[in-house]
PDB file of C-alpha atoms in Angstrom:
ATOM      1  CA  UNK Y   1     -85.982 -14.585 -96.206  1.00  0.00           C
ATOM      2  CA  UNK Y   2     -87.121 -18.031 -97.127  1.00  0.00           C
ATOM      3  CA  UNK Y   3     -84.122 -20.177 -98.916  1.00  0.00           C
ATOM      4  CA  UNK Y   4     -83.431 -23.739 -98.598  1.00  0.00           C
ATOM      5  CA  UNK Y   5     -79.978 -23.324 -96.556  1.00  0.00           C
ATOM      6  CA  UNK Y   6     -79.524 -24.115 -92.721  1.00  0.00           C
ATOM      7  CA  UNK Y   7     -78.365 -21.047 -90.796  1.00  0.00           C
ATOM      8  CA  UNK Y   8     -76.383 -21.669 -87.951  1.00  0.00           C
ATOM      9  CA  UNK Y   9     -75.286 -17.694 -87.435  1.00  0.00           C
ATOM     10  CA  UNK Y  10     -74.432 -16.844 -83.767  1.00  0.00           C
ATOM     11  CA  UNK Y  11     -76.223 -13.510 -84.934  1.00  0.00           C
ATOM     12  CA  UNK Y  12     -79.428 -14.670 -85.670  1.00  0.00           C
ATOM     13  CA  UNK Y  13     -79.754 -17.516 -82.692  1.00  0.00           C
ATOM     14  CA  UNK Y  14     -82.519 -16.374 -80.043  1.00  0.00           C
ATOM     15  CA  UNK Y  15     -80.692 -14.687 -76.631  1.00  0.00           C
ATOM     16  CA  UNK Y  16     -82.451 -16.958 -74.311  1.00  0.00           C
ATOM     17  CA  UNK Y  17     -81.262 -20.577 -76.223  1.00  0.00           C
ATOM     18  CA  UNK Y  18     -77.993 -20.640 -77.172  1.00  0.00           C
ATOM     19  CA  UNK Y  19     -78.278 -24.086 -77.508  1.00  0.00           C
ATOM     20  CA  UNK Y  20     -80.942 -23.923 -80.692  1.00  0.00           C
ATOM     21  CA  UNK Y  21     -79.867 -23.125 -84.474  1.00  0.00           C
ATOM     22  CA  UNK Y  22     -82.180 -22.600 -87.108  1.00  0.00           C
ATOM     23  CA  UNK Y  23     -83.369 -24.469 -89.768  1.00  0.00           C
ATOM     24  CA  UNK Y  24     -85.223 -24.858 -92.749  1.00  0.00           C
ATOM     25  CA  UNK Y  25     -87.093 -27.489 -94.001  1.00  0.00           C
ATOM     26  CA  UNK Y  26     -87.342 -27.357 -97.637  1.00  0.00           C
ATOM     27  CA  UNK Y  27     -91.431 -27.979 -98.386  1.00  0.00           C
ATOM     28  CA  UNK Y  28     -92.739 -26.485 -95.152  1.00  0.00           C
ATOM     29  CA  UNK Y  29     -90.445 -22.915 -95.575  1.00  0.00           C
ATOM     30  CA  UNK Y  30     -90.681 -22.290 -92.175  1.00  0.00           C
ATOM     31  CA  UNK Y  31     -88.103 -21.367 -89.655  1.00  0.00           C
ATOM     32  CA  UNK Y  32     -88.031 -23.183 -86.846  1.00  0.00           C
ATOM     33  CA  UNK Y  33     -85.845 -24.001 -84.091  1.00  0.00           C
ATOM     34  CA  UNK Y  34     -83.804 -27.172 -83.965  1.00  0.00           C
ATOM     35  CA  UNK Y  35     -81.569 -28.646 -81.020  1.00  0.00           C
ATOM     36  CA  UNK Y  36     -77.985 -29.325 -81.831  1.00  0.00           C
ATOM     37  CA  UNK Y  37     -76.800 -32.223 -79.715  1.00  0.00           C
ATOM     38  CA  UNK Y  38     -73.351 -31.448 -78.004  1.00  0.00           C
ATOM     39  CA  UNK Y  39     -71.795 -34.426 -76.382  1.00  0.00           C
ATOM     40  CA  UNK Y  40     -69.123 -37.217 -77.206  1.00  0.00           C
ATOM     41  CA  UNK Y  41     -69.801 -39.728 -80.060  1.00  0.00           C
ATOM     42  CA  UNK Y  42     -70.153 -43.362 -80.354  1.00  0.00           C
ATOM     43  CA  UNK Y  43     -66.320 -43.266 -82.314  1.00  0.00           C
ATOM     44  CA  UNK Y  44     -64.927 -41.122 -79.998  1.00  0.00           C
ATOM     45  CA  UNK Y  45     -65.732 -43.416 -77.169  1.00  0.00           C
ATOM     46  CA  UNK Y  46     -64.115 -46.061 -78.489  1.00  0.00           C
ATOM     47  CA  UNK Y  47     -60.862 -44.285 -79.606  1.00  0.00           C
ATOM     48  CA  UNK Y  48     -60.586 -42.773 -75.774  1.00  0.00           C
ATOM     49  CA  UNK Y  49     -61.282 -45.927 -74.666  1.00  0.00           C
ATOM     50  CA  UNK Y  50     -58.711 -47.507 -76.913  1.00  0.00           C
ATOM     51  CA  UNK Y  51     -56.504 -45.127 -75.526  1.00  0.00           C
ATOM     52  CA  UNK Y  52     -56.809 -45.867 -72.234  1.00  0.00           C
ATOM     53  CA  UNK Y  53     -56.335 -49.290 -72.265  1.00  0.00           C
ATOM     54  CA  UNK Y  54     -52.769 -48.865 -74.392  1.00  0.00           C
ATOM     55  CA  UNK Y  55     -51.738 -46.324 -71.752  1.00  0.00           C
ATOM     56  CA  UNK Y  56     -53.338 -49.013 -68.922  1.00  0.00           C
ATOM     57  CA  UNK Y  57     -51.249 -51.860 -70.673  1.00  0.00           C
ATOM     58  CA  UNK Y  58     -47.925 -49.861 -71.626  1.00  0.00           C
ATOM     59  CA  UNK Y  59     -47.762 -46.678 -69.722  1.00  0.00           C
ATOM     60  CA  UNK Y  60     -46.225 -48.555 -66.656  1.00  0.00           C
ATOM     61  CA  UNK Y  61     -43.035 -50.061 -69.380  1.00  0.00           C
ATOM     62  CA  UNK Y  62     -42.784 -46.817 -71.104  1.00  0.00           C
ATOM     63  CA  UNK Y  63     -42.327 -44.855 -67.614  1.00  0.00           C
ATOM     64  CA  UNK Y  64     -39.640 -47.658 -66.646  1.00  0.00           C
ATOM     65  CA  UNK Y  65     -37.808 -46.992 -70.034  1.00  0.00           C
ATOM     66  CA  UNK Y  66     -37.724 -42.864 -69.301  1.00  0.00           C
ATOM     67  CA  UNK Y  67     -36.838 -43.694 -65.636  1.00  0.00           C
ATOM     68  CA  UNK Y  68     -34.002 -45.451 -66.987  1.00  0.00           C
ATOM     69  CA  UNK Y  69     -32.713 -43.699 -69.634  1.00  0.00           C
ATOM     70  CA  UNK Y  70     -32.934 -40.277 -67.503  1.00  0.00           C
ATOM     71  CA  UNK Y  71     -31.089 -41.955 -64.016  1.00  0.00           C
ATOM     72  CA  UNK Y  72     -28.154 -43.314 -63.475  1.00  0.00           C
ATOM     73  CA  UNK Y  73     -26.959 -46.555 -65.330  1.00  0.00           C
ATOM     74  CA  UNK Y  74     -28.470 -50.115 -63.961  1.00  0.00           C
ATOM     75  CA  UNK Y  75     -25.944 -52.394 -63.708  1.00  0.00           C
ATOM     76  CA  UNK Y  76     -26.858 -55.779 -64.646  1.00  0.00           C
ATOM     77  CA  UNK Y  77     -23.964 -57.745 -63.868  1.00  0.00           C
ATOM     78  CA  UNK Y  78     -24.147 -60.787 -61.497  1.00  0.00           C
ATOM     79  CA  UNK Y  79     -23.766 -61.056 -57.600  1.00  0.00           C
ATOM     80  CA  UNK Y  80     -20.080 -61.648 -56.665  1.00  0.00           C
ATOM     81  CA  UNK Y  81     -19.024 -65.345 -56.278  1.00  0.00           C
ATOM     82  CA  UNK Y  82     -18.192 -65.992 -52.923  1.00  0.00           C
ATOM     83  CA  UNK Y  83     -17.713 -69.754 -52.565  1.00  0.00           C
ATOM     84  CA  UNK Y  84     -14.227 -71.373 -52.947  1.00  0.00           C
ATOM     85  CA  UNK Y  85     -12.262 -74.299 -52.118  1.00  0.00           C
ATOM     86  CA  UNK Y  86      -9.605 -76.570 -52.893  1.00  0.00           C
ATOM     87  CA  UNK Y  87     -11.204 -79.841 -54.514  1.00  0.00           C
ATOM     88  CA  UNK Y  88      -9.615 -83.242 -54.517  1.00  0.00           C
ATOM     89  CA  UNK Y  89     -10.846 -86.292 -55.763  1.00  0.00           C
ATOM     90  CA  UNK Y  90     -13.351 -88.528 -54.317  1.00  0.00           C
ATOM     91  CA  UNK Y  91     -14.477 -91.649 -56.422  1.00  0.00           C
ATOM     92  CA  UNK Y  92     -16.605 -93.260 -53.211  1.00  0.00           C
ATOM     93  CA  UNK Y  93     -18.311 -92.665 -50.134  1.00  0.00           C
ATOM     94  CA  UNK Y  94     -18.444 -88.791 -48.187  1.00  0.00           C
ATOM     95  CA  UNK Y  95     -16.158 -86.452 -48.329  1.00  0.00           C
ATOM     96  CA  UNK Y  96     -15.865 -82.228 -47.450  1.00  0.00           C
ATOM     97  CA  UNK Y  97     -14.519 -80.509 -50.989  1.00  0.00           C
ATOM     98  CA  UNK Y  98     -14.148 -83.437 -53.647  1.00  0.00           C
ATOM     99  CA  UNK Y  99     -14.740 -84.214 -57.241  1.00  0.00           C
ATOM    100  CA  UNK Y 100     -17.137 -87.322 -57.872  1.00  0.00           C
ATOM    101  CA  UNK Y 101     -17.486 -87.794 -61.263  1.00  0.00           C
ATOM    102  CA  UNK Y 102     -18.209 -84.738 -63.945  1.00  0.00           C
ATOM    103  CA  UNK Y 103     -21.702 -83.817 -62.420  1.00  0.00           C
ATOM    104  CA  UNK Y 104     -21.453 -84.731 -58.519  1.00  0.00           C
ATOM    105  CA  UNK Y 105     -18.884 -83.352 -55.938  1.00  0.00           C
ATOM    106  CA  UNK Y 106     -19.228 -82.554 -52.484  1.00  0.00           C
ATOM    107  CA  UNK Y 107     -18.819 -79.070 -50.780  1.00  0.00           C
ATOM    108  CA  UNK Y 108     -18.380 -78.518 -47.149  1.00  0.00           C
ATOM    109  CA  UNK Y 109     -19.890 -81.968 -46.134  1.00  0.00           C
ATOM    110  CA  UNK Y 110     -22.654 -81.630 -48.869  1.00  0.00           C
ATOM    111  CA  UNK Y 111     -22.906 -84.104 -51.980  1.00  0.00           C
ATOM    112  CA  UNK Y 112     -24.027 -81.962 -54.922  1.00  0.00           C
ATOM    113  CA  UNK Y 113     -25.121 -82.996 -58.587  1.00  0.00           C
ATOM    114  CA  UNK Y 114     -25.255 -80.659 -61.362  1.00  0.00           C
ATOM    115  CA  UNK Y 115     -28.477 -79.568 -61.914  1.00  0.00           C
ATOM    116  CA  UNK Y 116     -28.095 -78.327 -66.242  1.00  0.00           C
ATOM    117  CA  UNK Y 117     -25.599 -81.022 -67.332  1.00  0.00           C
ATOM    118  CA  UNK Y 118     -25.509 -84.986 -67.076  1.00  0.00           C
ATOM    119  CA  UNK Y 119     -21.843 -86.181 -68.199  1.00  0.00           C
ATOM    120  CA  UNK Y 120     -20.876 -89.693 -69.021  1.00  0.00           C
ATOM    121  CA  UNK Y 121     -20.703 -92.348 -66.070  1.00  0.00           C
ATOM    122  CA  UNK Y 122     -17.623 -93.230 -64.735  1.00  0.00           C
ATOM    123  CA  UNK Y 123     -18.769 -95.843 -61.894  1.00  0.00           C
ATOM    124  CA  UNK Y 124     -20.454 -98.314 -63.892  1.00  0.00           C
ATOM    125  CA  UNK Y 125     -19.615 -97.104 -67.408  1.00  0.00           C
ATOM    126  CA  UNK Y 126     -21.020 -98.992 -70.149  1.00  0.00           C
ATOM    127  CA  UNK Y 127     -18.177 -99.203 -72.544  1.00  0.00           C
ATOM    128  CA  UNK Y 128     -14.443 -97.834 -72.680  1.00  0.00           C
ATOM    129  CA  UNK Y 129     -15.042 -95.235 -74.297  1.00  0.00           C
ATOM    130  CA  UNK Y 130     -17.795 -93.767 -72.112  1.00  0.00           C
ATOM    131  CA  UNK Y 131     -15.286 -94.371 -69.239  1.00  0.00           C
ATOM    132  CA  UNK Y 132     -12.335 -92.382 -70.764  1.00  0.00           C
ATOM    133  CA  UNK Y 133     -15.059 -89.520 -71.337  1.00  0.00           C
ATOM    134  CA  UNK Y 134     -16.329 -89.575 -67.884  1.00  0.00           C
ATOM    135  CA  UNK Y 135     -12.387 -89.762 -66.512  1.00  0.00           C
ATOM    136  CA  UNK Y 136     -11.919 -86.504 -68.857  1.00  0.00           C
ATOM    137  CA  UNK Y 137     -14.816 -84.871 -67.449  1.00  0.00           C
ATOM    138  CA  UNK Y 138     -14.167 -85.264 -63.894  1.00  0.00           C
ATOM    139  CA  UNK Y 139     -10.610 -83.999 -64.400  1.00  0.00           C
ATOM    140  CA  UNK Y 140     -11.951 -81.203 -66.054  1.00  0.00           C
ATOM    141  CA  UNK Y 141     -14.825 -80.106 -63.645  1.00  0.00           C
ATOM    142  CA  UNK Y 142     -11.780 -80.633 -60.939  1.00  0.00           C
ATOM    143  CA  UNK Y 143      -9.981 -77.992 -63.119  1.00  0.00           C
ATOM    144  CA  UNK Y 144     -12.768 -75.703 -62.994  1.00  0.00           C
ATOM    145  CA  UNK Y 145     -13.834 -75.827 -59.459  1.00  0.00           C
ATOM    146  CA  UNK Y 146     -10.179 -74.911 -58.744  1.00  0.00           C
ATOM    147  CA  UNK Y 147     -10.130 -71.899 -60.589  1.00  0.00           C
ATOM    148  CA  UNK Y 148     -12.025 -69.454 -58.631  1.00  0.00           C
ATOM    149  CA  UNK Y 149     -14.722 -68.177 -56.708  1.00  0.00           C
ATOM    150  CA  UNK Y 150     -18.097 -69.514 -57.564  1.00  0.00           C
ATOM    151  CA  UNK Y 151     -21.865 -69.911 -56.856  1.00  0.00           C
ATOM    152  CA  UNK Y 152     -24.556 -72.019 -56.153  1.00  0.00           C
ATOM    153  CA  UNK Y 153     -28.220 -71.519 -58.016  1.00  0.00           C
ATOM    154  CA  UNK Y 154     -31.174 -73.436 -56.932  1.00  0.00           C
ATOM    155  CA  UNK Y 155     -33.245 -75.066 -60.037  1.00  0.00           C
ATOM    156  CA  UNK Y 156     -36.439 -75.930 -60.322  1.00  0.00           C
ATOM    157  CA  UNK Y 157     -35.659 -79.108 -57.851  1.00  0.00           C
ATOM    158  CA  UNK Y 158     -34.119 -78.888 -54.411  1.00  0.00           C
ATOM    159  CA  UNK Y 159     -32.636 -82.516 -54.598  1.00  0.00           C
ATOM    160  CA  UNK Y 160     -32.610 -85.602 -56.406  1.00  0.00           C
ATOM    161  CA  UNK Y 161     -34.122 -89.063 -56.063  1.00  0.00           C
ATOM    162  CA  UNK Y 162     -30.248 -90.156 -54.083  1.00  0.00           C
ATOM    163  CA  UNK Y 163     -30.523 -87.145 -51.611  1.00  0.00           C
ATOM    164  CA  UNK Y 164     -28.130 -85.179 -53.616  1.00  0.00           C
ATOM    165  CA  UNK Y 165     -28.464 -81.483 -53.582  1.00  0.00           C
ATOM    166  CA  UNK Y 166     -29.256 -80.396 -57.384  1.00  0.00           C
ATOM    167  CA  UNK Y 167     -27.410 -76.990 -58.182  1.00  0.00           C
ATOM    168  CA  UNK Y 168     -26.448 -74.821 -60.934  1.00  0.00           C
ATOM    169  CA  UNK Y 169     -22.675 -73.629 -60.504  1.00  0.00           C
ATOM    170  CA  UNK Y 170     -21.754 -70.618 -61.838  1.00  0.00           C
ATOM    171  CA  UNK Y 171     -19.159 -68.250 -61.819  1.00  0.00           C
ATOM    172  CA  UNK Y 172     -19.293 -64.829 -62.814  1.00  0.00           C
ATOM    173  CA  UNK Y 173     -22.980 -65.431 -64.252  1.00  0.00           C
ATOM    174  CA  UNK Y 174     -22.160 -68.453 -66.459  1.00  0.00           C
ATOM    175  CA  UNK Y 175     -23.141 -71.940 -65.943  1.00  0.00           C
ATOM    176  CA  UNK Y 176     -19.586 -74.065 -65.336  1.00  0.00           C
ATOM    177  CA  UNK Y 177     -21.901 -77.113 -66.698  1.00  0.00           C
ATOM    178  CA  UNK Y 178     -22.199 -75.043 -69.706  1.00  0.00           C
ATOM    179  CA  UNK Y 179     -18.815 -74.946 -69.911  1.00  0.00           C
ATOM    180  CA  UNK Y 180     -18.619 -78.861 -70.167  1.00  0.00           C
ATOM    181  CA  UNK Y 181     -21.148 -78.842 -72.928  1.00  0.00           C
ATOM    182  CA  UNK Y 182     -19.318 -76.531 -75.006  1.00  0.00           C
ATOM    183  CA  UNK Y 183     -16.141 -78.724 -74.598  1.00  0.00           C
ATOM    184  CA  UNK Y 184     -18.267 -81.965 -75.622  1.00  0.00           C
ATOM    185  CA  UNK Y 185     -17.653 -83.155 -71.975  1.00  0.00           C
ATOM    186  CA  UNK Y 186     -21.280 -83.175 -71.035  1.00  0.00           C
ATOM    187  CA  UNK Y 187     -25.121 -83.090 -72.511  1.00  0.00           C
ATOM    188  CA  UNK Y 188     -27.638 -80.382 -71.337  1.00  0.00           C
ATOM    189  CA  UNK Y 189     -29.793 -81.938 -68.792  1.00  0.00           C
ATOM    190  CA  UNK Y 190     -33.401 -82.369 -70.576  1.00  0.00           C
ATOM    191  CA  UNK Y 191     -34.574 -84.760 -67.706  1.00  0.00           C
ATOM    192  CA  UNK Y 192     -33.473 -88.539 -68.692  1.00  0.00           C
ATOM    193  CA  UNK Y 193     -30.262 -90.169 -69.224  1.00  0.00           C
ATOM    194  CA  UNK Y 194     -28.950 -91.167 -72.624  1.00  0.00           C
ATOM    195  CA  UNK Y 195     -26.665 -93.417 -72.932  1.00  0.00           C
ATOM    196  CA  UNK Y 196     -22.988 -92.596 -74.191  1.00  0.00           C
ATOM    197  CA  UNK Y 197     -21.915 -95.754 -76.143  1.00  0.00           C
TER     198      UNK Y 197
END
């Protein structure tokens, strides 16, 4: 029967090709056989490949979050503190468990400096009132150092340009220098003195 309409009929396909559909071509009306192309597209590449790379880039993070949400609970909370001593006061030269000034003591025969703070001078203060701030501070990191356990972080420096150990002290997790800055005893260390007067 000669119309203009493709027929794609599994009944009327030869036995031999399954492969081949028929066709017509309007003008010519005659049937003739005509290969459909099975395969994967030039779209469909690209969305599998799309694919891939999401599941590449975020399938390792999204297993972490089901591994953690299905197990038992992480706990997050800091290593225990396990240094502690009595501190005096030590204004000059060495000493074993002694209070400085409000960013240097020594600990066990090791001078320290605070790595995260820098506090007002109290050897060589500029003006009074830089003194009585420094004086306050020291008390206060005294205070501090007194009150417990703590620990000592490496920064990004091992020491300082005096041979003085440069560490972060922390107890429970939280930075005891940060503690000083929030009581307007000391200024976050951004790498330079500034001057207090």
């Amino acid at each position: 029967m000669a119309t203009g309409f493709s027929r794609n009929n599994k009944r009327h396909r030869p036995a031999g090709n399954h492969r081949d559909s028929w066709s017509r071509s309007g003008a010519a009306a005659r049937l003739r056989p005509t290969r459909v192309e099975r395969g994967v597209s030039g779209p469909s590449v690209v969305y599998m490949l799309c694919i891939g790379l999401l599941l590449g880039w975020y399938g390792p993070v999204w297993l972490d979050m089901t591994r953690q949400n299905d197990g038992p609970a992480v706990s997050l909370a800091a290593p225990p503190d396990m240094l502690t001593a009595t501190f005096g006061f030590c204004h000059s030269g060495g000493g074993i468990n002694c209070i400085v000034d409000g960013d240097t003591f020594w600990f066990q025969g090791t001078k320290y400096r605070i790595a995260d703070i820098d506090t007002p001078e109290t050897h060589g203060s500029r003006c009074p009132a830089e003194a009585a701030l420094g004086a306050q501070a020291t008390r206060r990191l005294q205070s501090l150092m007194n009150a417990g356990a703590f620990s000592l972080e490496r920064g990004e420096r091992d020491t300082d340009r005096y041979g003085r150990s440069l560490r972060i002290v922390t107890r429970s997790g939280e930075s005891i220098g940060g503690m000083l800055v929030a009581e307007g005893l000391a200024r976050k260390w951004d790498g330079a003195r500034h001057p207090w007067c």
